[in-house]
């Protein structure tokens, strides 16, 4: 039998490796940014067009590459980071495999310009799908510029699997934020299609977080710091009252490398036990410094997973450090919620012995003394010579006539009127115009467990989930408001000013027209502030921030690709947030309004997310229960 095993050509092997390293444009951004950091750059610029599908360009002012290194860096497993296998457990750089540039060059048009400080001219290399087109000297400043054009041009299937520009841009921003948060001492900038998204100066960790996520983040942060023999923990956690409904602002950095660790995430959540509202997640930005020998990074192509040699110790240290910070900054509640600081014992009295109190009593004091003197003098003056008391009260009764004379129209000289034939209205109301209607209504519906509305049918019982039913009603009303007729808006006496990050304000700017159709009125939407002067009449002012936060999180997780999907997702998110919640007590009128509103909908059976709204229980089924 002929031999069937053969070595793959380099271009095929590079494309296979590219499938692991380069999953989407954000993967290219991550690799190029990390290479710039390893090159000891101080300023890094990222420029993208069409969400990275057309162009991804990273410029840095690092140490650059020689002519030979510039050509060799595109070979597989060519790296300056490690030299032997033992170096894998002493890594202090971002990259170490030597696969990134080779994989990128296999699926894109790559243009590299690099120059070292001592060189007079730099080197420019152009590669087209692993094929080197040219390498020649060029004029370029110190550092390296890598331009990746037409990503996946030679793999149409991979290019077709990419999401919309909005989705891919969001992934690129996420990767950019992770790298920028890990290295606040470096200056970063990000431009997309010619517009500036981020301009981050060199600063500290706290200010870098504020520059990325907005000024309102500063008041949310609680510093965390702990030094042990195993690891050092620094960073910030968010205050419990600012916990979000999504896991967006959760960042772990191990030796300045972003990682994902459900185990350590559980440690943070355990530290917040008892402080968070239901279905909310804390924000945290935690930087762990640990001996490279105690971790293994080489377990996943994306390098976002790390294996620790003693995870249990890390869990305990992280949990206790966060608990300590929450208590130290008075974020965690004290046991005595009614304690009055004015009643605490002063420090000067701490060592003082207790003494018996001295009580002085005036035994001659008589509170009735003045009253007794007055009564005795009055009785003496009232006595007569006969010795009898002739006391006269200090008020006199005047004869003002009969009390009936107080009424001018009443003539007391006339004989007494006969009222025996006059009928008076009964004081007790015995009937009501609406009594029969109320009785019939209360007999038709009632609320069960503050969650379900029970209504009677000819064939049995109807059980309706009140939250899902109201969601369906609001969803169809909102769709009608957005597409047909604008909803009614209530104007605010004082404008409401909310703080958001740049990405969130950009998202609100895209949704502005649709939100105004639902009843919102925006005065301005700037980089970090949103001013609202009108809100839908179905919500209160205190619910606006919660509703918009939920809306933004929904759009971050599921960015629509078309106008209809955007409208549909907006209506779904608003309806879910505005609907009455489980546990709300409804009176009879409200119950009937929900029942009638539900069956006036086009699709009363299911919610906008295709969940069942009501069930029916036939009389036959009830009878079987008693058999």
XYZ file of C-alpha atoms in Angstrom:
627
model
C 0.000 0.000 0.000
C 1.241 3.465 -0.903
C 2.185 5.977 1.796
C -0.651 8.362 2.561
C 0.822 10.660 5.232
C 2.438 13.823 3.889
C 3.643 17.166 5.193
C 1.321 20.092 4.593
C 2.657 23.043 2.633
C 3.559 26.119 4.687
C 0.693 28.241 3.347
C -1.836 25.546 4.312
C -0.310 25.080 7.755
C -0.381 28.849 8.299
C -4.062 29.032 7.368
C -4.854 26.235 9.839
C -2.951 28.094 12.560
C -4.784 31.263 11.599
C -8.070 29.540 12.370
C -6.959 29.201 15.993
C -5.211 32.530 16.470
C -7.350 34.842 14.288
C -11.027 34.277 14.887
C -12.213 37.788 13.993
C -10.709 41.284 13.482
C -10.558 41.757 17.262
C -8.040 38.883 17.433
C -5.715 40.745 15.087
C -6.064 43.895 17.181
C -5.144 41.997 20.339
C -2.030 40.403 18.837
C -0.722 43.617 17.294
C -1.305 45.670 20.460
C 0.512 43.074 22.565
C 3.454 43.070 20.136
C 3.653 46.861 20.458
C 3.721 46.584 24.260
C 6.462 43.958 24.126
C 8.425 46.377 21.927
C 8.508 48.801 24.891
C 6.346 51.423 23.208
C 5.054 54.455 25.131
C 2.441 55.636 22.586
C 0.260 53.167 20.660
C -2.245 54.166 17.981
C -4.955 51.887 16.616
C -6.735 52.771 13.379
C -9.553 50.623 11.955
C -11.885 50.901 8.967
C -15.138 49.019 8.422
C -14.796 47.267 11.787
C -11.360 45.961 10.820
C -12.517 44.168 7.695
C -10.868 46.718 5.410
C -7.982 47.975 7.557
C -6.378 47.409 10.952
C -3.319 49.555 11.580
C -1.242 49.654 14.785
C 1.543 52.233 15.131
C 3.990 52.340 18.048
C 7.159 54.171 19.053
C 8.914 51.059 20.349
C 12.429 49.843 19.693
C 11.635 48.642 16.152
C 13.194 45.792 14.178
C 16.248 45.321 12.024
C 15.986 44.343 8.368
C 16.552 40.657 9.156
C 14.130 40.593 12.101
C 11.445 42.310 10.002
C 11.611 39.482 7.463
C 11.971 36.688 10.010
C 9.038 37.741 12.221
C 6.553 36.407 9.654
C 7.930 32.861 9.874
C 6.085 30.353 12.049
C 7.419 29.912 15.580
C 9.910 32.734 15.107
C 9.986 34.778 18.325
C 12.307 36.890 20.442
C 10.372 36.178 23.650
C 11.649 32.689 24.556
C 14.621 30.488 23.643
C 13.958 27.228 25.504
C 11.043 25.297 27.004
C 11.909 26.413 30.554
C 11.232 30.017 29.538
C 7.524 29.199 29.310
C 7.389 29.298 33.126
C 9.239 32.614 33.381
C 7.218 34.656 30.921
C 7.183 38.406 31.332
C 6.015 39.249 27.820
C 2.640 39.084 26.093
C 3.584 36.862 23.191
C 5.815 33.810 23.134
C 4.593 31.347 20.486
C 5.662 33.199 17.356
C 2.442 32.368 15.490
C 0.533 35.669 15.402
C 2.188 37.501 12.487
C 2.559 34.318 10.442
C -1.124 33.529 10.895
C -2.216 37.078 10.082
C -0.046 37.225 6.966
C -1.614 33.980 5.737
C -5.113 35.444 5.497
C -4.592 39.142 4.727
C -2.529 41.754 2.920
C 0.096 42.913 5.413
C 2.317 45.979 5.163
C 5.038 46.357 7.840
C 7.301 49.374 8.363
C 9.896 49.311 11.127
C 12.983 51.264 12.140
C 15.392 51.078 15.039
C 16.635 54.259 16.690
C 20.242 53.904 15.565
C 19.306 53.166 11.927
C 19.140 55.884 9.293
C 16.329 54.265 7.270
C 13.727 51.670 8.058
C 12.435 48.538 6.343
C 9.126 48.003 4.559
C 7.744 44.521 3.809
C 4.592 43.741 1.837
C 3.055 40.265 2.121
C 0.080 38.913 0.228
C -1.268 35.678 1.774
C 2.093 34.307 3.037
C 3.784 35.414 -0.213
C 6.379 38.149 0.241
C 5.723 40.729 -2.482
C 8.570 43.107 -1.666
C 11.095 44.170 0.964
C 12.880 47.471 0.570
C 14.192 50.430 2.600
C 11.785 53.203 3.514
C 11.571 56.438 5.466
C 9.628 55.890 8.696
C 9.911 57.143 12.288
C 11.340 55.048 15.113
C 9.074 52.136 15.954
C 6.807 49.847 13.957
C 3.670 50.308 11.858
C 1.691 47.185 10.920
C -1.205 47.522 8.446
C -3.523 44.533 7.930
C -5.824 44.950 4.935
C -8.653 42.835 3.503
C -8.830 40.286 6.300
C -9.860 36.765 5.161
C -9.644 37.827 1.495
C -8.518 34.307 0.502
C -10.970 32.473 2.808
C -14.441 33.662 1.731
C -16.201 31.245 4.069
C -14.481 32.754 7.126
C -15.264 36.279 5.933
C -18.939 35.400 5.470
C -19.112 34.183 9.069
C -18.159 37.611 10.398
C -20.947 39.578 12.062
C -22.113 43.088 11.210
C -19.795 46.068 11.540
C -21.439 47.094 14.799
C -20.818 43.690 16.380
C -17.219 43.430 15.197
C -16.492 46.998 16.301
C -17.788 46.169 19.743
C -15.402 43.207 19.991
C -12.481 45.385 18.891
C -13.326 47.993 21.530
C -13.479 45.247 24.167
C -9.988 44.025 23.278
C -8.666 47.575 23.168
C -10.100 48.304 26.622
C -8.559 45.170 28.121
C -5.082 46.049 26.875
C -5.438 49.717 27.861
C -6.636 48.836 31.371
C -3.700 46.485 31.897
C -1.157 49.181 30.969
C -2.258 52.612 32.232
C 1.321 53.905 32.050
C 1.103 53.770 28.231
C -0.784 56.231 26.026
C -3.395 54.736 23.662
C -5.662 56.088 20.942
C -8.382 54.470 18.840
C -9.908 55.825 15.622
C -12.673 54.155 13.626
C -13.542 55.329 10.102
C -11.801 58.633 10.731
C -13.568 59.467 14.018
C -11.836 59.391 17.386
C -13.264 56.915 19.908
C -10.573 56.928 22.613
C -7.661 59.219 23.434
C -6.095 57.849 26.622
C -3.081 59.642 28.139
C -0.500 57.994 30.372
C -1.935 57.865 33.905
C -2.654 55.577 36.873
C -5.066 52.671 37.152
C -7.966 54.619 38.667
C -7.824 57.442 36.151
C -7.532 54.984 33.248
C -10.751 53.294 34.406
C -12.480 56.679 34.626
C -11.228 57.735 31.170
C -12.649 54.574 29.603
C -15.934 54.111 31.474
C -16.861 57.710 32.223
C -16.644 60.178 35.113
C -19.490 58.518 37.031
C -17.269 55.454 37.558
C -15.017 57.329 39.982
C -17.599 57.445 42.769
C -18.339 53.732 42.383
C -14.809 52.440 43.001
C -13.578 50.943 46.275
C -9.789 50.337 46.372
C -8.513 46.818 47.113
C -4.930 46.130 48.173
C -3.364 43.054 49.744
C 0.203 41.711 49.775
C 0.969 38.077 50.594
C 3.751 35.606 49.927
C 1.684 33.936 47.209
C 0.409 36.988 45.313
C -0.227 40.714 45.499
C -3.730 42.031 44.832
C -4.430 45.587 43.755
C -7.320 47.244 42.024
C -10.877 48.312 42.592
C -14.322 46.829 43.119
C -17.620 48.588 42.532
C -19.898 49.555 45.380
C -22.834 47.155 45.837
C -25.465 49.798 45.091
C -23.969 50.248 41.594
C -24.071 46.546 40.695
C -25.219 45.899 37.139
C -27.547 43.347 35.609
C -24.809 42.211 33.225
C -21.224 41.010 33.657
C -19.714 43.741 31.491
C -17.341 45.548 33.871
C -15.490 42.535 35.280
C -11.748 42.430 34.634
C -9.039 40.127 35.993
C -5.407 40.843 35.119
C -2.638 38.414 36.052
C 0.830 39.916 35.548
C -0.777 42.610 33.338
C -2.511 40.003 31.169
C -6.308 39.888 30.882
C -7.753 36.499 31.851
C -11.123 34.832 32.304
C -11.553 32.746 35.435
C -14.994 31.584 36.635
C -13.356 30.256 39.797
C -11.878 33.620 40.814
C -15.063 35.351 39.730
C -16.909 33.197 42.251
C -14.498 34.400 44.941
C -15.440 38.013 44.212
C -19.146 37.200 44.211
C -18.757 35.384 47.538
C -17.163 38.499 49.042
C -20.279 40.481 48.080
C -22.633 37.909 49.597
C -25.600 39.608 51.219
C -24.803 43.022 49.694
C -26.102 42.645 46.131
C -29.618 42.826 44.785
C -31.043 39.761 43.107
C -29.699 39.024 39.612
C -27.049 41.755 39.740
C -23.290 41.420 39.339
C -20.497 43.483 40.912
C -17.988 45.444 38.870
C -14.294 44.863 39.531
C -10.894 45.751 38.099
C -8.391 43.498 39.881
C -4.677 43.240 39.157
C -2.959 40.095 40.450
C 0.825 39.894 40.536
C 2.145 36.371 40.978
C 5.383 34.529 40.398
C 5.390 33.300 36.752
C 6.578 29.907 37.999
C 3.237 29.408 39.795
C 1.098 29.775 36.657
C 0.799 28.159 33.223
C -0.328 30.430 30.381
C 0.278 28.001 27.528
C -3.057 26.174 27.729
C -5.229 28.088 25.240
C -4.536 29.795 21.877
C -6.085 33.081 23.033
C -4.023 33.055 26.279
C -7.065 34.192 28.286
C -7.044 31.086 30.468
C -4.391 30.450 33.109
C -3.725 27.450 35.298
C -2.702 28.221 38.908
C -0.747 25.811 41.075
C -2.820 26.664 44.205
C -6.246 27.954 43.236
C -7.729 27.443 46.715
C -5.230 29.831 48.307
C -5.885 32.451 45.620
C -9.631 32.081 46.186
C -9.311 32.655 49.941
C -6.908 35.601 49.620
C -9.020 37.337 46.981
C -12.254 36.863 48.904
C -10.817 38.110 52.210
C -9.089 41.110 50.552
C -12.340 42.305 48.989
C -14.297 41.750 52.206
C -11.679 43.742 54.105
C -11.904 46.649 51.659
C -15.696 46.721 51.743
C -15.615 46.849 55.536
C -12.736 49.321 55.748
C -14.501 51.884 53.556
C -17.864 51.410 55.303
C -19.455 49.815 52.266
C -20.557 46.678 54.113
C -23.437 47.352 56.567
C -22.756 47.220 60.310
C -24.779 44.915 62.548
C -26.493 47.670 64.545
C -28.423 49.719 62.007
C -30.015 51.917 64.729
C -26.735 52.843 66.477
C -26.447 56.486 67.502
C -22.853 57.725 67.657
C -23.812 60.318 70.283
C -24.530 57.520 72.754
C -21.078 55.934 72.457
C -18.830 56.080 75.516
C -16.095 58.743 75.095
C -12.505 57.516 75.166
C -11.755 59.680 78.247
C -14.338 57.699 80.235
C -13.050 54.282 79.084
C -10.958 53.585 82.238
C -13.127 55.595 84.649
C -14.884 53.658 87.419
C -18.634 53.836 87.768
C -20.037 55.869 90.695
C -23.363 55.726 92.481
C -25.550 58.620 91.379
C -26.373 61.273 94.015
C -30.034 62.242 94.060
C -31.170 65.278 96.064
C -34.832 65.497 97.061
C -36.660 68.531 98.461
C -38.992 66.910 100.942
C -40.843 70.208 101.626
C -41.885 70.640 98.020
C -45.639 70.344 97.484
C -46.919 70.813 93.950
C -50.478 71.411 95.222
C -49.517 74.156 97.684
C -50.643 77.151 95.625
C -53.902 75.487 94.686
C -54.703 74.698 98.333
C -54.090 78.343 99.369
C -56.455 79.567 96.694
C -59.230 77.158 97.695
C -58.950 78.000 101.435
C -59.178 81.753 100.831
C -62.188 81.318 98.589
C -64.057 79.216 101.139
C -63.372 81.725 103.927
C -64.757 84.706 102.035
C -67.820 82.785 101.027
C -68.937 82.028 104.595
C -71.743 84.232 106.099
C -72.504 85.240 109.655
C -74.790 82.286 109.997
C -71.787 80.065 109.385
C -73.202 78.675 106.215
C -71.286 78.583 103.065
C -72.684 80.928 100.398
C -70.232 80.057 97.553
C -71.027 81.612 94.198
C -69.353 80.358 91.011
C -67.291 82.813 89.049
C -69.576 82.579 86.048
C -73.178 83.590 85.672
C -75.940 82.262 83.476
C -77.633 84.914 81.454
C -81.163 84.528 80.228
C -80.740 84.868 76.546
C -84.055 83.378 75.703
C -84.842 79.998 74.301
C -82.210 78.304 72.191
C -84.609 78.197 69.287
C -84.249 81.956 68.987
C -80.788 81.458 67.605
C -82.474 80.636 64.308
C -83.939 83.851 62.929
C -86.568 82.147 60.807
C -87.997 80.292 63.760
C -90.869 82.031 65.571
C -91.204 80.750 69.147
C -94.656 82.337 69.528
C -96.147 79.984 66.946
C -97.422 76.600 68.024
C -94.961 73.725 67.768
C -94.720 72.347 64.265
C -95.870 68.850 63.461
C -93.103 66.837 61.793
C -94.840 63.498 61.998
C -95.610 63.405 58.276
C -92.154 64.511 57.113
C -89.921 61.820 55.597
C -86.191 61.983 56.229
C -83.418 60.414 54.120
C -82.008 57.328 55.734
C -78.501 57.815 57.199
C -77.417 54.374 56.088
C -76.816 53.896 52.350
C -78.340 50.568 51.441
C -77.469 50.356 47.764
C -74.959 51.359 45.068
C -75.249 51.944 41.375
C -72.048 49.957 40.711
C -72.447 47.204 43.264
C -73.574 44.554 40.806
C -70.778 45.386 38.383
C -68.084 45.218 41.098
C -69.409 41.948 42.399
C -69.328 40.424 38.976
C -65.822 41.712 38.346
C -64.438 40.476 41.636
C -66.061 37.175 40.990
C -64.311 36.811 37.606
C -60.693 37.512 38.564
C -58.411 37.305 41.566
C -54.654 37.351 42.164
C -52.664 34.291 43.273
C -49.246 34.480 44.993
C -48.846 38.070 43.715
C -47.809 36.519 40.405
C -50.796 35.004 38.610
C -54.203 36.359 37.627
C -56.940 33.735 37.826
C -59.997 34.271 35.676
C -63.027 32.031 35.235
C -64.075 30.576 31.904
C -67.090 28.571 30.841
C -64.844 25.586 30.345
C -62.703 26.045 33.461
C -60.006 28.390 34.740
C -57.562 30.744 33.016
C -54.190 31.287 34.754
C -52.196 34.306 33.469
C -48.630 35.293 34.381
C -49.069 39.009 35.126
C -45.503 40.052 34.245
C -45.452 38.195 30.931
C -48.927 39.414 30.011
C -48.028 43.032 30.696
C -44.797 42.589 28.740
C -46.752 41.423 25.686
C -49.176 44.369 26.009
C -46.389 46.950 26.323
C -44.378 45.348 23.520
C -47.148 45.765 20.973
C -47.931 49.291 22.223
C -44.265 50.294 21.930
C -43.935 48.840 18.435
C -46.969 50.848 17.421
C -45.503 54.002 19.012
C -42.139 53.597 17.286
C -43.461 52.736 13.824
C -46.893 54.422 13.598
C -47.667 57.105 16.172
C -45.438 58.632 18.833
C -46.337 57.946 22.458
C -47.290 60.612 24.992
C -44.412 62.137 26.935
C -44.457 63.744 30.376
C -42.171 66.756 30.755
C -39.831 66.876 33.765
C -39.756 69.949 35.999
C -35.983 69.578 36.340
C -33.957 67.855 33.572
C -32.462 64.490 34.461
C -28.699 64.244 33.835
C -27.171 60.751 33.613
C -23.524 59.737 33.249
C -22.427 57.102 30.704
C -19.285 55.939 28.967
C -18.435 56.981 25.404
C -19.635 53.691 23.938
C -22.930 53.915 25.819
C -23.593 57.505 24.747
C -22.783 56.543 21.161
C -25.308 53.729 21.401
C -27.950 56.069 22.865
C -27.256 58.503 20.040
C -28.075 55.750 17.525
C -31.280 54.884 19.402
C -32.338 58.499 19.984
C -34.995 58.688 17.254
C -36.636 55.426 18.281
C -36.526 56.310 21.982
C -38.147 59.681 21.311
C -41.009 57.870 19.587
C -41.623 55.948 22.839
C -41.871 59.161 24.895
C -38.293 60.122 25.785
C -37.170 63.694 25.075
C -33.394 64.290 24.994
C -31.965 67.776 25.436
C -28.397 66.685 24.634
C -26.228 63.584 24.321
C -22.520 64.307 24.784
C -19.385 62.229 25.412
C -20.200 61.218 28.983
C -23.530 62.949 29.772
C -27.122 62.506 28.684
C -29.709 65.153 29.588
C -33.358 64.033 29.538
C -36.232 66.516 29.821
C -39.153 64.209 29.029
C -39.990 60.563 29.777
C -42.807 58.148 28.834
C -45.900 58.535 30.977
C -45.790 54.841 31.926
C -42.607 55.143 34.000
C -41.461 57.282 36.916
C -38.362 59.458 37.028
C -36.603 57.073 39.436
C -36.950 54.195 36.941
C -35.312 55.977 33.999
C -31.715 55.125 34.909
C -32.554 51.447 35.572
C -34.497 51.174 32.316
C -31.742 52.721 30.171
C -29.053 50.591 31.852
C -31.022 47.450 31.011
C -31.584 48.695 27.471
C -27.865 49.320 26.926
C -26.913 45.921 28.314
C -29.425 44.231 25.996
C -27.981 46.021 22.977
C -24.408 45.208 24.009
C -25.212 41.505 24.180
C -27.275 41.428 20.992
C -26.391 44.209 18.563
C -28.993 44.167 15.742
C -27.902 44.147 12.129
C -30.953 45.850 10.566
C -33.392 48.642 11.359
C -36.284 46.279 12.049
C -34.198 44.185 14.455
C -33.163 47.351 16.261
C -36.784 48.447 16.662
C -37.835 44.971 17.763
C -35.029 44.683 20.320
C -35.753 48.182 21.641
C -39.448 47.354 22.129
C -38.584 44.035 23.806
C -36.107 45.608 26.217
C -38.363 48.519 27.193
C -41.427 46.301 27.594
C -39.553 43.876 29.850
C -38.250 46.708 32.035
C -41.519 48.649 32.249
C -43.836 45.691 32.874
C -45.194 45.079 36.375
C -43.005 42.668 38.298
C -43.829 39.482 40.142
C -44.833 40.423 43.680
C -46.823 43.529 42.718
C -50.311 43.611 44.258
C -53.051 44.374 41.718
C -56.597 45.445 42.481
C -59.561 44.101 40.573
C -59.638 46.923 38.024
C -55.953 46.409 37.187
C -56.397 42.660 36.866
C -59.279 43.086 34.434
C -57.327 45.697 32.462
C -54.456 43.238 31.978
C -56.814 40.417 30.953
C -58.629 42.612 28.446
C -55.404 44.162 27.165
C -53.778 40.765 26.689
C -56.555 39.324 24.558
C -56.636 42.510 22.496
C -53.052 41.750 21.383
C -52.245 40.096 18.086
C -50.315 37.251 19.754
C -51.571 36.870 23.337
C -50.261 33.315 23.715
C -46.551 34.097 24.048
C -44.240 36.888 25.167
C -41.974 38.709 22.670
C -39.283 36.145 23.597
C -41.676 33.231 22.863
C -42.461 32.260 26.464
C -45.933 31.055 27.430
C -48.200 33.761 28.897
C -51.205 31.789 30.154
C -52.534 28.276 30.655
C -56.090 26.958 30.871
C -57.377 24.388 33.308
C -60.515 22.625 32.073
C -63.289 21.441 34.369
C -62.587 17.849 33.324
C -59.009 18.186 34.574
C -60.255 19.541 37.890
C -62.674 16.669 38.280
C -59.863 14.170 37.689
C -57.966 15.687 40.619
C -60.792 14.638 42.958
C -61.125 11.103 41.690
